[in-house]
Amino acid sequence: VQFEPLTSNATSSILSQFDAQRLIQRLAPTQLSKIATNPFHSQSHCISQLNLQAHLNFQLQQFEFITEQFLSEDQCHVLVHELITLECWKEKIAPLIWPELVRFSEVSFRPYFTYYHEATIVNLLEFMFYNDEILKTEQMQDVLVDLVDYCYRKMTRLLREDLPPIEKPTKEQMLGESASDQFKKSVQQVEFNVQMGTLSIFRYITDILGDLPPSVLSRILDTHDMILTMVYIIEKAPWKQRGPDGYYVFQNNQWIKAKPEDIHKVQQHEAQVWLAVNNLLCDRESTRKYEYNNYRKDTVLRLTKYLHELLLDQIPVLVDTQKHVSQLQIMNPPASSESKMLYIEQISQIRNQLLKEDFETIAQEQAQELFKPLSMDERREETQRFASMFDHLADLGVDSLDGSGGLGGDTEQVSLKK
């Protein structure tokens, strides 16, 4: 994470190791009907504290006990369950209660932080998946299909939707917007940061292709054909766009004007996508099981123009990708050596179960229960909770909430692992 220098009053701890262990042990999957309720926000606050402490440990070069505790307690699968449940709530429940969410957002942080919770979890997973042992735990292996499907849905939205605007609205523009427009823009910014975060999550999954269950690898290569998805993302390059006065790059979850000498510098998210491509094209298991046809071959060959010297100098392992693409160019589409093998496809258990819920009933209940006026004690507790989080973000050198747990991706952790 590219943090600003620590302030002189930066704390060395938000949570003790004992407190972190206690919070991690208490984490439990949230029911769809409980999203945005008081118990949901209490757990959301706990996860936010764990995320901030993990990044603080890294910045201060302390023992990173958050990842270790998640690993020892085997609780990372709960975070995946939270992601899928919150995504389902956003798709199926939130549109039914949108007017109530907008009205409540004018007097409370809660509607925004309900959406923001997804970004916090993605940010924490980005950080922890650097330790690939977490992905190899039994509980995580059971939810990897759900997580791969989640990443694929976010990536397809990233390809389909327009990039967020570079310029921040002026005060006059904000005053002229309705509450609904303002809330919608905030939600869209959070969603974009989540989509960009899934690029890192997916890259870390591709780091262990040889250890993935056959059904998960089949999901990546065949069901979703994520090799081609990566090619499309490279072509769109959502980490860069042209502004009125030059190019801007997406760093630390904000658009920053690129210096002329940095225009061709590989950005963090771009590096993650290229490393995922390298894994998918060059890994032995992936190569054995990916069956090319003419369309797949032609699409992968579109990478040729991007594999130039400037890129290879910055990510040397892509020499293997360049070699693979060059060999593919002079070959007829090779047949997979395992194309005739039969795999029993694993389904997305978490999402499929959620889709059986009665969305209309849940929406009606939430419309009646969630948006009651807060008592003075509830307002005081909410204000104290968020003030505490802002204080911790300030200690980390983050001056505003940016839609990704307040923290960017970790430049140090874009390692080659080769």
Short mmCIF file of C-alpha atoms in Angstrom, two decimals:
data_model
loop_
_atom_site.label_atom_id
_atom_site.label_comp_id
_atom_site.label_asym_id
_atom_site.label_seq_id
_atom_site.Cartn_x
_atom_site.Cartn_y
_atom_site.Cartn_z
CA VAL A 1 0.00 0.00 0.00
CA GLN A 2 1.38 3.39 -0.88
CA PHE A 3 0.87 5.22 2.41
CA GLU A 4 1.89 8.72 3.25
CA PRO A 5 4.59 8.96 5.94
CA LEU A 6 3.30 8.15 9.40
CA THR A 7 2.24 11.06 11.52
CA SER A 8 4.09 11.64 14.75
CA ASN A 9 1.10 10.58 16.82
CA ALA A 10 0.45 7.37 14.85
CA THR A 11 -0.62 4.52 17.06
CA SER A 12 1.15 1.18 16.91
CA SER A 13 -2.03 -0.73 17.61
CA ILE A 14 -5.73 -0.53 16.95
CA LEU A 15 -6.27 -4.05 18.22
CA SER A 16 -4.09 -6.26 20.38
CA GLN A 17 -3.38 -9.75 19.15
CA PHE A 18 -5.77 -11.12 21.76
CA ASP A 19 -8.55 -8.72 20.73
CA ALA A 20 -8.03 -9.62 17.07
CA GLN A 21 -8.25 -13.32 17.85
CA ARG A 22 -11.46 -12.78 19.81
CA LEU A 23 -13.05 -10.76 16.98
CA ILE A 24 -12.03 -13.28 14.32
CA GLN A 25 -13.41 -16.18 16.34
CA ARG A 26 -16.77 -14.37 16.64
CA LEU A 27 -17.15 -13.68 12.90
CA ALA A 28 -20.18 -15.44 11.44
CA PRO A 29 -21.97 -15.39 8.07
CA THR A 30 -24.72 -12.77 7.91
CA GLN A 31 -28.16 -13.79 6.72
CA LEU A 32 -29.50 -11.87 3.73
CA SER A 33 -32.37 -10.48 5.80
CA LYS A 34 -29.88 -9.11 8.37
CA ILE A 35 -27.84 -6.97 5.97
CA ALA A 36 -27.85 -3.30 7.07
CA THR A 37 -29.19 -4.15 10.54
CA ASN A 38 -27.45 -3.31 13.83
CA PRO A 39 -25.72 -6.74 14.11
CA PHE A 40 -24.47 -6.34 10.54
CA HIS A 41 -22.97 -2.92 11.29
CA SER A 42 -21.36 -4.23 14.47
CA GLN A 43 -19.60 -7.00 12.55
CA SER A 44 -18.76 -4.56 9.76
CA HIS A 45 -17.01 -2.35 12.30
CA CYS A 46 -15.03 -5.34 13.59
CA ILE A 47 -13.89 -6.26 10.08
CA SER A 48 -12.92 -2.66 9.41
CA GLN A 49 -10.76 -2.66 12.56
CA LEU A 50 -9.10 -5.93 11.48
CA ASN A 51 -8.40 -4.46 8.05
CA LEU A 52 -6.88 -1.29 9.45
CA GLN A 53 -4.75 -3.23 11.94
CA ALA A 54 -3.44 -5.53 9.19
CA HIS A 55 -2.29 -2.53 7.15
CA LEU A 56 -0.88 -0.80 10.21
CA ASN A 57 1.16 -3.91 11.05
CA PHE A 58 2.58 -3.87 7.54
CA GLN A 59 3.36 -0.19 7.55
CA LEU A 60 5.11 -0.34 10.91
CA GLN A 61 6.88 -3.59 9.90
CA GLN A 62 5.36 -5.41 12.85
CA PHE A 63 4.36 -9.06 13.11
CA GLU A 64 1.29 -9.43 10.90
CA PHE A 65 -0.94 -11.28 13.31
CA ILE A 66 -4.25 -10.57 11.53
CA THR A 67 -3.46 -12.89 8.62
CA GLU A 68 -2.01 -15.45 11.01
CA GLN A 69 -5.13 -15.41 13.17
CA PHE A 70 -7.43 -15.83 10.18
CA LEU A 71 -5.24 -18.71 9.08
CA SER A 72 -5.17 -20.44 12.47
CA GLU A 73 -8.90 -19.95 13.05
CA ASP A 74 -9.73 -20.87 9.41
CA GLN A 75 -12.27 -18.04 9.28
CA CYS A 76 -11.46 -16.45 5.92
CA HIS A 77 -14.38 -18.27 4.32
CA VAL A 78 -16.72 -16.11 6.43
CA LEU A 79 -15.44 -13.04 4.58
CA VAL A 80 -16.23 -14.68 1.25
CA HIS A 81 -19.73 -15.49 2.48
CA GLU A 82 -20.16 -11.84 3.51
CA LEU A 83 -19.09 -10.67 0.04
CA ILE A 84 -21.54 -12.91 -1.78
CA THR A 85 -24.40 -12.07 0.60
CA LEU A 86 -23.82 -8.33 0.36
CA GLU A 87 -23.56 -8.52 -3.43
CA CYS A 88 -26.90 -10.35 -3.54
CA TRP A 89 -28.47 -7.73 -1.25
CA LYS A 90 -27.23 -4.94 -3.51
CA GLU A 91 -28.65 -6.64 -6.60
CA LYS A 92 -31.96 -7.95 -5.28
CA ILE A 93 -32.99 -6.01 -2.15
CA ALA A 94 -31.48 -2.52 -2.42
CA PRO A 95 -33.29 -1.57 -5.66
CA LEU A 96 -36.60 -2.36 -3.95
CA ILE A 97 -35.88 -0.01 -1.04
CA TRP A 98 -33.82 2.60 -2.89
CA PRO A 99 -36.02 5.61 -1.98
CA GLU A 100 -35.77 4.69 1.71
CA LEU A 101 -31.98 4.25 1.45
CA VAL A 102 -31.61 7.69 -0.15
CA ARG A 103 -33.74 9.42 2.49
CA PHE A 104 -31.91 7.69 5.32
CA SER A 105 -28.51 8.56 3.80
CA GLU A 106 -29.30 12.24 4.44
CA VAL A 107 -29.36 11.70 8.23
CA SER A 108 -27.10 8.66 8.75
CA PHE A 109 -23.86 7.08 7.53
CA ARG A 110 -25.41 3.63 7.62
CA PRO A 111 -26.67 3.30 4.02
CA TYR A 112 -23.29 4.31 2.61
CA PHE A 113 -21.34 2.09 4.97
CA THR A 114 -23.54 -0.86 4.07
CA TYR A 115 -22.15 -0.60 0.54
CA TYR A 116 -18.71 0.37 1.79
CA HIS A 117 -18.47 -2.87 3.77
CA GLU A 118 -17.98 -4.85 0.56
CA ALA A 119 -14.98 -2.69 -0.34
CA THR A 120 -13.48 -3.18 3.12
CA ILE A 121 -13.69 -6.97 2.81
CA VAL A 122 -12.16 -6.92 -0.68
CA ASN A 123 -9.32 -4.76 0.63
CA LEU A 124 -8.68 -7.16 3.52
CA LEU A 125 -8.72 -10.20 1.22
CA GLU A 126 -6.30 -8.47 -1.16
CA PHE A 127 -3.93 -8.03 1.75
CA MET A 128 -4.25 -11.51 3.25
CA PHE A 129 -4.12 -13.50 0.00
CA TYR A 130 -0.48 -12.48 -0.35
CA ASN A 131 -0.04 -15.41 2.02
CA ASP A 132 -1.27 -18.17 -0.30
CA GLU A 133 -1.61 -20.63 2.59
CA ILE A 134 -4.98 -19.04 3.34
CA LEU A 135 -6.25 -20.04 -0.09
CA LYS A 136 -5.19 -23.62 0.54
CA THR A 137 -7.17 -24.14 3.76
CA GLU A 138 -10.01 -26.63 3.66
CA GLN A 139 -12.73 -24.07 4.37
CA MET A 140 -11.44 -21.69 1.67
CA GLN A 141 -11.18 -24.47 -0.89
CA ASP A 142 -14.88 -25.12 -0.30
CA VAL A 143 -15.83 -21.54 -1.25
CA LEU A 144 -13.34 -20.93 -4.08
CA VAL A 145 -15.95 -21.57 -6.75
CA ASP A 146 -18.10 -18.85 -5.18
CA LEU A 147 -15.12 -16.51 -5.01
CA VAL A 148 -14.06 -17.15 -8.61
CA ASP A 149 -17.64 -16.56 -9.78
CA TYR A 150 -17.73 -13.34 -7.73
CA CYS A 151 -14.51 -12.09 -9.34
CA TYR A 152 -15.84 -12.93 -12.79
CA ARG A 153 -19.08 -11.01 -12.21
CA LYS A 154 -17.14 -7.96 -11.01
CA MET A 155 -14.77 -8.13 -13.98
CA THR A 156 -17.58 -8.35 -16.51
CA ARG A 157 -19.17 -5.28 -14.91
CA LEU A 158 -15.81 -3.52 -15.09
CA LEU A 159 -15.72 -4.25 -18.82
CA ARG A 160 -19.34 -3.29 -19.39
CA GLU A 161 -19.56 -0.05 -17.41
CA ASP A 162 -18.02 3.36 -18.06
CA LEU A 163 -15.07 4.45 -15.95
CA PRO A 164 -15.86 6.94 -13.16
CA PRO A 165 -15.15 10.58 -13.97
CA ILE A 166 -11.72 11.98 -13.26
CA GLU A 167 -12.81 15.40 -12.07
CA LYS A 168 -14.47 15.71 -8.69
CA PRO A 169 -17.68 17.75 -8.67
CA THR A 170 -17.51 21.33 -7.49
CA LYS A 171 -19.51 22.57 -4.52
CA GLU A 172 -21.92 24.27 -6.90
CA GLN A 173 -22.46 21.05 -8.83
CA MET A 174 -23.01 19.08 -5.63
CA LEU A 175 -25.56 21.60 -4.40
CA GLY A 176 -27.42 21.23 -7.69
CA GLU A 177 -27.63 17.45 -7.40
CA SER A 178 -30.45 15.57 -5.77
CA ALA A 179 -29.80 13.36 -2.76
CA SER A 180 -30.50 10.35 -4.97
CA ASP A 181 -27.84 11.40 -7.52
CA GLN A 182 -25.25 12.03 -4.82
CA PHE A 183 -25.86 8.70 -3.14
CA LYS A 184 -25.82 6.89 -6.49
CA LYS A 185 -22.45 8.40 -7.40
CA SER A 186 -21.00 7.37 -4.03
CA VAL A 187 -22.24 3.83 -4.52
CA GLN A 188 -20.84 3.71 -8.06
CA GLN A 189 -17.42 4.84 -6.83
CA VAL A 190 -17.40 2.12 -4.18
CA GLU A 191 -18.39 -0.45 -6.82
CA PHE A 192 -15.56 0.61 -9.14
CA ASN A 193 -13.01 0.23 -6.35
CA VAL A 194 -14.40 -3.21 -5.55
CA GLN A 195 -14.10 -4.22 -9.20
CA MET A 196 -10.48 -3.09 -9.32
CA GLY A 197 -9.77 -4.93 -6.07
CA THR A 198 -10.99 -8.23 -7.52
CA LEU A 199 -8.17 -8.04 -10.09
CA SER A 200 -5.69 -8.57 -7.26
CA ILE A 201 -7.78 -11.25 -5.60
CA PHE A 202 -8.00 -13.21 -8.83
CA ARG A 203 -4.28 -12.86 -9.49
CA TYR A 204 -3.54 -14.44 -6.09
CA ILE A 205 -5.89 -17.32 -6.91
CA THR A 206 -3.96 -17.93 -10.13
CA ASP A 207 -0.74 -18.14 -8.11
CA ILE A 208 -1.90 -21.56 -6.82
CA LEU A 209 -3.37 -23.06 -10.00
CA GLY A 210 -1.59 -26.33 -9.30
CA ASP A 211 -3.24 -26.60 -5.89
CA LEU A 212 -6.78 -25.76 -6.98
CA PRO A 213 -9.49 -28.45 -7.03
CA PRO A 214 -10.14 -29.60 -10.63
CA SER A 215 -13.65 -28.13 -10.51
CA VAL A 216 -12.29 -24.66 -9.65
CA LEU A 217 -9.66 -24.77 -12.39
CA SER A 218 -12.34 -25.89 -14.86
CA ARG A 219 -14.47 -22.96 -13.71
CA ILE A 220 -11.63 -20.53 -14.48
CA LEU A 221 -10.56 -21.99 -17.82
CA ASP A 222 -13.78 -23.31 -19.33
CA THR A 223 -16.94 -22.04 -17.63
CA HIS A 224 -15.79 -18.40 -17.52
CA ASP A 225 -12.80 -18.56 -19.90
CA MET A 226 -11.03 -16.01 -17.76
CA ILE A 227 -7.94 -16.01 -19.95
CA LEU A 228 -9.99 -14.13 -22.53
CA THR A 229 -11.50 -11.94 -19.80
CA MET A 230 -7.97 -10.88 -18.84
CA VAL A 231 -7.21 -10.01 -22.48
CA TYR A 232 -10.33 -7.82 -22.66
CA ILE A 233 -9.34 -6.04 -19.43
CA ILE A 234 -5.83 -5.36 -20.74
CA GLU A 235 -7.38 -3.86 -23.87
CA LYS A 236 -9.73 -1.63 -21.90
CA ALA A 237 -7.00 -0.65 -19.37
CA PRO A 238 -9.42 0.65 -16.70
CA TRP A 239 -6.46 1.87 -14.62
CA LYS A 240 -5.78 4.68 -17.09
CA GLN A 241 -7.85 7.26 -18.94
CA ARG A 242 -7.31 10.50 -20.80
CA GLY A 243 -8.43 13.68 -19.10
CA PRO A 244 -8.78 17.23 -20.41
CA ASP A 245 -5.14 17.98 -19.57
CA GLY A 246 -3.40 14.66 -20.10
CA TYR A 247 -3.45 11.07 -18.88
CA TYR A 248 -4.64 10.05 -15.43
CA VAL A 249 -3.83 6.78 -13.66
CA PHE A 250 -5.77 5.05 -10.91
CA GLN A 251 -3.53 4.86 -7.83
CA ASN A 252 -4.45 4.47 -4.18
CA ASN A 253 -8.10 4.41 -5.23
CA GLN A 254 -8.09 7.84 -6.84
CA TRP A 255 -7.34 9.31 -10.24
CA ILE A 256 -3.94 11.01 -10.28
CA LYS A 257 -2.52 13.00 -13.19
CA ALA A 258 0.41 11.06 -14.63
CA LYS A 259 3.69 12.83 -15.16
CA PRO A 260 4.86 12.63 -18.78
CA GLU A 261 7.72 10.32 -17.78
CA ASP A 262 5.32 7.99 -15.92
CA ILE A 263 2.72 7.47 -18.66
CA HIS A 264 4.24 4.11 -19.66
CA LYS A 265 4.96 3.03 -16.11
CA VAL A 266 3.08 -0.16 -15.23
CA GLN A 267 0.40 0.53 -12.62
CA GLN A 268 -0.35 -1.80 -9.74
CA HIS A 269 -3.65 -3.11 -11.09
CA GLU A 270 -2.15 -3.50 -14.54
CA ALA A 271 0.68 -5.57 -13.06
CA GLN A 272 -1.79 -7.82 -11.26
CA VAL A 273 -3.65 -8.55 -14.50
CA TRP A 274 -0.45 -9.32 -16.39
CA LEU A 275 0.76 -11.64 -13.62
CA ALA A 276 -2.58 -13.45 -13.75
CA VAL A 277 -2.23 -13.80 -17.53
CA ASN A 278 1.29 -15.16 -17.09
CA ASN A 279 0.04 -17.72 -14.58
CA LEU A 280 -2.88 -18.81 -16.75
CA LEU A 281 -0.88 -19.13 -19.96
CA CYS A 282 2.33 -20.62 -18.59
CA ASP A 283 1.30 -22.74 -15.60
CA ARG A 284 1.69 -26.45 -16.33
CA GLU A 285 -1.78 -27.44 -15.09
CA SER A 286 -3.47 -24.62 -16.97
CA THR A 287 -1.57 -25.37 -20.18
CA ARG A 288 -2.54 -29.02 -20.03
CA LYS A 289 -6.23 -28.33 -19.53
CA TYR A 290 -6.91 -25.23 -21.63
CA GLU A 291 -8.19 -26.23 -25.06
CA TYR A 292 -7.62 -23.66 -27.79
CA ASN A 293 -9.93 -23.04 -30.69
CA ASN A 294 -9.52 -20.44 -33.42
CA TYR A 295 -11.38 -17.74 -31.48
CA ARG A 296 -9.36 -18.33 -28.32
CA LYS A 297 -6.12 -18.34 -30.31
CA ASP A 298 -6.94 -15.12 -32.15
CA THR A 299 -7.95 -13.38 -28.92
CA VAL A 300 -4.80 -14.38 -27.02
CA LEU A 301 -2.67 -13.26 -29.99
CA ARG A 302 -4.05 -9.76 -29.48
CA LEU A 303 -1.67 -9.56 -26.52
CA THR A 304 1.29 -9.44 -28.91
CA LYS A 305 1.25 -5.67 -29.39
CA TYR A 306 1.33 -5.09 -25.61
CA LEU A 307 4.31 -7.37 -24.93
CA HIS A 308 6.91 -4.75 -25.82
CA GLU A 309 10.27 -4.00 -24.29
CA LEU A 310 8.96 -1.32 -21.91
CA LEU A 311 6.56 -3.83 -20.32
CA LEU A 312 9.07 -6.69 -20.17
CA ASP A 313 11.66 -4.47 -18.50
CA GLN A 314 9.18 -3.76 -15.68
CA ILE A 315 7.75 -7.28 -15.37
CA PRO A 316 10.53 -9.63 -16.52
CA VAL A 317 8.56 -12.84 -15.96
CA LEU A 318 6.37 -11.86 -18.90
CA VAL A 319 9.15 -13.16 -21.15
CA ASP A 320 7.46 -16.54 -20.63
CA THR A 321 4.13 -15.08 -21.74
CA GLN A 322 5.76 -13.56 -24.81
CA LYS A 323 7.30 -16.91 -25.68
CA HIS A 324 3.95 -18.68 -25.27
CA VAL A 325 2.16 -16.17 -27.48
CA SER A 326 4.89 -16.39 -30.13
CA GLN A 327 4.65 -20.17 -30.21
CA LEU A 328 0.87 -19.97 -30.42
CA GLN A 329 1.16 -17.71 -33.46
CA ILE A 330 2.82 -20.39 -35.60
CA MET A 331 0.74 -23.30 -34.35
CA ASN A 332 -2.64 -24.63 -35.22
CA PRO A 333 -4.95 -24.54 -32.19
CA PRO A 334 -3.57 -27.37 -30.04
CA ALA A 335 -5.92 -29.93 -28.56
CA SER A 336 -5.96 -30.20 -24.80
CA SER A 337 -4.51 -33.47 -23.55
CA GLU A 338 -7.38 -33.76 -21.09
CA SER A 339 -10.24 -32.47 -23.25
CA LYS A 340 -12.09 -35.77 -23.04
CA MET A 341 -12.00 -36.04 -19.28
CA LEU A 342 -15.26 -35.62 -17.45
CA TYR A 343 -15.48 -33.27 -14.48
CA ILE A 344 -18.40 -32.96 -12.11
CA GLU A 345 -18.98 -29.22 -12.02
CA GLN A 346 -19.27 -27.68 -8.59
CA ILE A 347 -21.95 -25.04 -8.21
CA SER A 348 -21.80 -21.72 -6.38
CA GLN A 349 -23.39 -22.95 -3.19
CA ILE A 350 -23.54 -19.66 -1.32
CA ARG A 351 -25.10 -17.62 -4.12
CA ASN A 352 -27.47 -20.38 -5.25
CA GLN A 353 -28.80 -20.67 -1.72
CA LEU A 354 -29.23 -16.89 -1.45
CA LEU A 355 -31.15 -16.74 -4.71
CA LYS A 356 -33.84 -18.94 -3.16
CA GLU A 357 -34.75 -16.20 -0.67
CA ASP A 358 -38.00 -14.22 -0.88
CA PHE A 359 -36.60 -10.83 -1.89
CA GLU A 360 -39.94 -9.01 -1.85
CA THR A 361 -40.67 -10.06 1.72
CA ILE A 362 -37.19 -9.16 2.93
CA ALA A 363 -37.42 -5.75 1.23
CA GLN A 364 -40.79 -5.03 2.84
CA GLU A 365 -39.49 -5.98 6.29
CA GLN A 366 -36.34 -3.88 5.88
CA ALA A 367 -38.31 -0.89 4.61
CA GLN A 368 -40.35 -1.00 7.83
CA GLU A 369 -37.56 -1.76 10.31
CA LEU A 370 -34.26 -0.28 9.07
CA PHE A 371 -35.13 3.33 8.54
CA LYS A 372 -36.67 4.35 11.82
CA PRO A 373 -35.27 7.55 13.35
CA LEU A 374 -32.15 6.88 15.42
CA SER A 375 -32.22 7.56 19.13
CA MET A 376 -29.69 9.96 20.62
CA ASP A 377 -27.68 7.04 22.01
CA GLU A 378 -27.61 5.33 18.60
CA ARG A 379 -26.49 8.54 16.89
CA ARG A 380 -23.80 9.07 19.48
CA GLU A 381 -22.55 5.48 19.10
CA GLU A 382 -22.55 5.76 15.31
CA THR A 383 -20.67 9.05 15.35
CA GLN A 384 -18.06 7.72 17.80
CA ARG A 385 -17.57 4.57 15.75
CA PHE A 386 -16.94 6.44 12.50
CA ALA A 387 -14.85 9.14 14.18
CA SER A 388 -12.62 6.39 15.54
CA MET A 389 -12.20 4.91 12.06
CA PHE A 390 -11.32 8.30 10.58
CA ASP A 391 -8.70 8.76 13.32
CA HIS A 392 -7.10 5.42 12.45
CA LEU A 393 -7.16 6.25 8.74
CA ALA A 394 -5.40 9.53 9.51
CA ASP A 395 -2.73 7.58 11.38
CA LEU A 396 -2.18 5.55 8.21
CA GLY A 397 -1.78 8.70 6.16
CA VAL A 398 -5.18 8.33 4.44
CA ASP A 399 -7.04 11.63 4.34
CA SER A 400 -10.41 10.45 3.05
CA LEU A 401 -12.58 7.44 2.49
CA ASP A 402 -12.07 6.30 -1.08
CA GLY A 403 -14.35 3.33 -1.50
CA SER A 404 -11.88 0.56 -0.77
CA GLY A 405 -11.70 0.29 2.95
CA GLY A 406 -9.86 3.61 2.99
CA LEU A 407 -6.71 1.91 1.73
CA GLY A 408 -5.16 1.27 -1.63
CA GLY A 409 -3.60 -1.91 -2.90
CA ASP A 410 -0.15 -2.86 -1.71
CA THR A 411 2.60 -2.00 -4.16
CA GLU A 412 5.09 -3.99 -2.12
CA GLN A 413 2.84 -6.99 -2.37
CA VAL A 414 2.68 -7.02 -6.18
CA SER A 415 5.48 -9.57 -6.03
CA LEU A 416 6.36 -11.99 -8.77
CA LYS A 417 6.48 -15.07 -6.52
CA LYS A 418 8.56 -16.86 -9.11
#
